[in-house]
CSV table of C-alpha atoms in Angstrom, one decimal:
chain,number,residue,atom,x,y,z
F,1,UNK,CA,-21.5,2.2,-7.2
F,2,UNK,CA,-19.9,-0.6,-5.3
F,3,UNK,CA,-19.6,-0.7,-1.5
F,4,UNK,CA,-16.1,-0.7,-0.1
F,5,UNK,CA,-15.1,-1.5,3.4
F,6,UNK,CA,-13.4,1.4,5.2
F,7,UNK,CA,-9.7,1.2,5.8
F,8,UNK,CA,-8.4,0.4,9.2
F,9,UNK,CA,-5.9,2.7,10.9
F,10,UNK,CA,-3.1,0.2,10.1
F,11,UNK,CA,-4.1,0.2,6.5
F,12,UNK,CA,-4.2,4.0,6.4
F,13,UNK,CA,-0.7,4.2,7.8
F,14,UNK,CA,0.5,1.6,5.4
F,15,UNK,CA,-0.9,3.5,2.5
F,16,UNK,CA,0.7,6.7,3.7
F,17,UNK,CA,4.1,5.1,3.9
F,18,UNK,CA,3.5,3.5,0.5
F,19,UNK,CA,3.0,7.0,-1.0
F,20,UNK,CA,5.9,8.5,0.9
F,21,UNK,CA,8.4,5.9,-0.2
F,22,UNK,CA,7.5,6.2,-3.9
F,23,UNK,CA,4.8,3.5,-4.2
F,24,UNK,CA,7.0,0.7,-2.8
F,25,UNK,CA,5.5,-2.8,-2.9
F,26,UNK,CA,3.5,-3.7,0.1
F,27,UNK,CA,5.5,-6.8,0.7
F,28,UNK,CA,8.7,-4.7,1.0
F,29,UNK,CA,6.8,-2.2,3.1
F,30,UNK,CA,5.9,-5.0,5.6
F,31,UNK,CA,9.5,-6.0,5.8
F,32,UNK,CA,10.7,-2.4,6.4
F,33,UNK,CA,8.0,-2.0,9.1
F,34,UNK,CA,9.1,-5.3,10.8
F,35,UNK,CA,12.7,-4.2,10.8
F,36,UNK,CA,11.7,-1.1,12.8
F,37,UNK,CA,12.7,1.6,10.2
F,38,UNK,CA,9.3,3.2,10.4
F,39,UNK,CA,9.0,3.3,14.2
F,40,UNK,CA,6.2,1.9,16.3
F,41,UNK,CA,3.6,2.6,13.6
F,42,UNK,CA,5.5,0.5,11.1
F,43,UNK,CA,5.9,-2.3,13.5
F,44,UNK,CA,2.1,-2.5,13.9
F,45,UNK,CA,1.5,-3.2,10.2
F,46,UNK,CA,4.7,-5.1,9.7
F,47,UNK,CA,4.0,-7.8,12.2
F,48,UNK,CA,0.3,-8.1,12.0
F,49,UNK,CA,-1.7,-9.7,9.2
F,50,UNK,CA,-3.0,-6.5,7.8
F,51,UNK,CA,-4.6,-6.9,4.4
F,52,UNK,CA,-2.9,-4.8,1.7
F,53,UNK,CA,-4.9,-1.6,0.9
F,54,UNK,CA,-5.5,-0.8,-2.7
F,55,UNK,CA,-3.5,2.1,-4.2
F,56,UNK,CA,-5.5,3.7,-7.0
F,57,UNK,CA,-2.4,5.1,-8.7
F,58,UNK,CA,-0.7,1.7,-8.8
F,59,UNK,CA,-3.8,0.1,-10.2
F,60,UNK,CA,-4.0,2.7,-12.9
F,61,UNK,CA,-0.4,2.2,-13.8
F,62,UNK,CA,-0.9,-1.6,-14.2
F,63,UNK,CA,-3.7,-1.2,-16.7
F,64,UNK,CA,-3.1,-2.2,-20.3
F,65,UNK,CA,-3.8,0.3,-23.1
F,66,UNK,CA,-6.8,-0.5,-25.2
F,67,UNK,CA,-6.5,-0.6,-29.0
F,68,UNK,CA,-7.9,2.3,-30.9
F,69,UNK,CA,-11.0,1.5,-32.8
F,70,UNK,CA,-11.1,2.4,-36.5
Protein backbone atom coordinates (compact mmCIF):
# COMPACT_ATOMS: atom_id res chain seq x y z
CA UNK A 1 0.00 0.00 0.00
CA UNK A 2 1.03 3.64 -0.39
CA UNK A 3 2.43 5.75 2.37
CA UNK A 4 0.39 8.76 3.42
CA UNK A 5 1.55 11.62 5.55
CA UNK A 6 -0.45 11.93 8.75
CA UNK A 7 -2.91 14.79 9.05
CA UNK A 8 -2.02 17.84 11.10
CA UNK A 9 -4.37 19.02 13.87
CA UNK A 10 -5.62 21.84 11.65
CA UNK A 11 -6.38 19.37 8.85
CA UNK A 12 -8.22 17.08 11.29
CA UNK A 13 -10.36 19.96 12.53
CA UNK A 14 -10.98 21.08 8.96
CA UNK A 15 -12.12 17.57 8.00
CA UNK A 16 -14.43 17.37 11.05
CA UNK A 17 -16.13 20.63 10.08
CA UNK A 18 -16.30 19.46 6.46
CA UNK A 19 -18.27 16.40 7.64
CA UNK A 20 -20.46 18.36 10.09
CA UNK A 21 -21.47 20.90 7.46
CA UNK A 22 -22.53 18.29 4.93
CA UNK A 23 -19.30 17.97 2.95
CA UNK A 24 -19.03 21.66 2.12
CA UNK A 25 -16.19 22.62 -0.26
CA UNK A 26 -12.87 23.31 1.46
CA UNK A 27 -12.63 26.75 -0.15
CA UNK A 28 -15.97 27.68 1.43
CA UNK A 29 -14.87 26.14 4.72
CA UNK A 30 -11.76 28.34 4.72
CA UNK A 31 -13.95 31.41 4.23
CA UNK A 32 -16.35 30.37 7.01
CA UNK A 33 -13.34 29.87 9.31
CA UNK A 34 -11.83 33.27 8.42
CA UNK A 35 -15.14 34.99 9.14
CA UNK A 36 -15.06 33.58 12.67
CA UNK A 37 -18.22 31.45 12.51
CA UNK A 38 -16.34 28.36 13.71
CA UNK A 39 -14.60 30.00 16.67
CA UNK A 40 -10.87 30.02 17.34
CA UNK A 41 -10.34 26.60 15.76
CA UNK A 42 -11.88 27.77 12.50
CA UNK A 43 -9.72 30.87 12.44
CA UNK A 44 -6.59 28.71 12.62
CA UNK A 45 -7.33 26.77 9.45
CA UNK A 46 -9.06 29.70 7.75
CA UNK A 47 -6.12 32.10 7.88
CA UNK A 48 -3.23 29.71 7.49
CA UNK A 49 -2.11 27.94 4.37
CA UNK A 50 -3.30 24.51 5.48
CA UNK A 51 -3.35 22.02 2.59
CA UNK A 52 -6.82 20.59 2.04
CA UNK A 53 -7.24 17.09 3.48
CA UNK A 54 -8.74 14.36 1.31
CA UNK A 55 -12.29 13.26 2.08
CA UNK A 56 -12.77 9.64 1.02
CA UNK A 57 -16.56 10.07 0.69
CA UNK A 58 -16.19 13.04 -1.64
CA UNK A 59 -13.59 11.24 -3.73
CA UNK A 60 -15.92 8.24 -4.04
CA UNK A 61 -18.79 10.50 -5.09
CA UNK A 62 -16.70 12.10 -7.84
CA UNK A 63 -15.89 8.78 -9.49
CA UNK A 64 -17.33 7.86 -12.86
CA UNK A 65 -19.25 4.67 -13.35
CA UNK A 66 -17.39 2.07 -15.41
CA UNK A 67 -19.22 0.50 -18.34
CA UNK A 68 -20.40 -3.06 -17.82
CA UNK A 69 -18.44 -5.61 -19.82
CA UNK A 70 -20.38 -8.07 -21.96
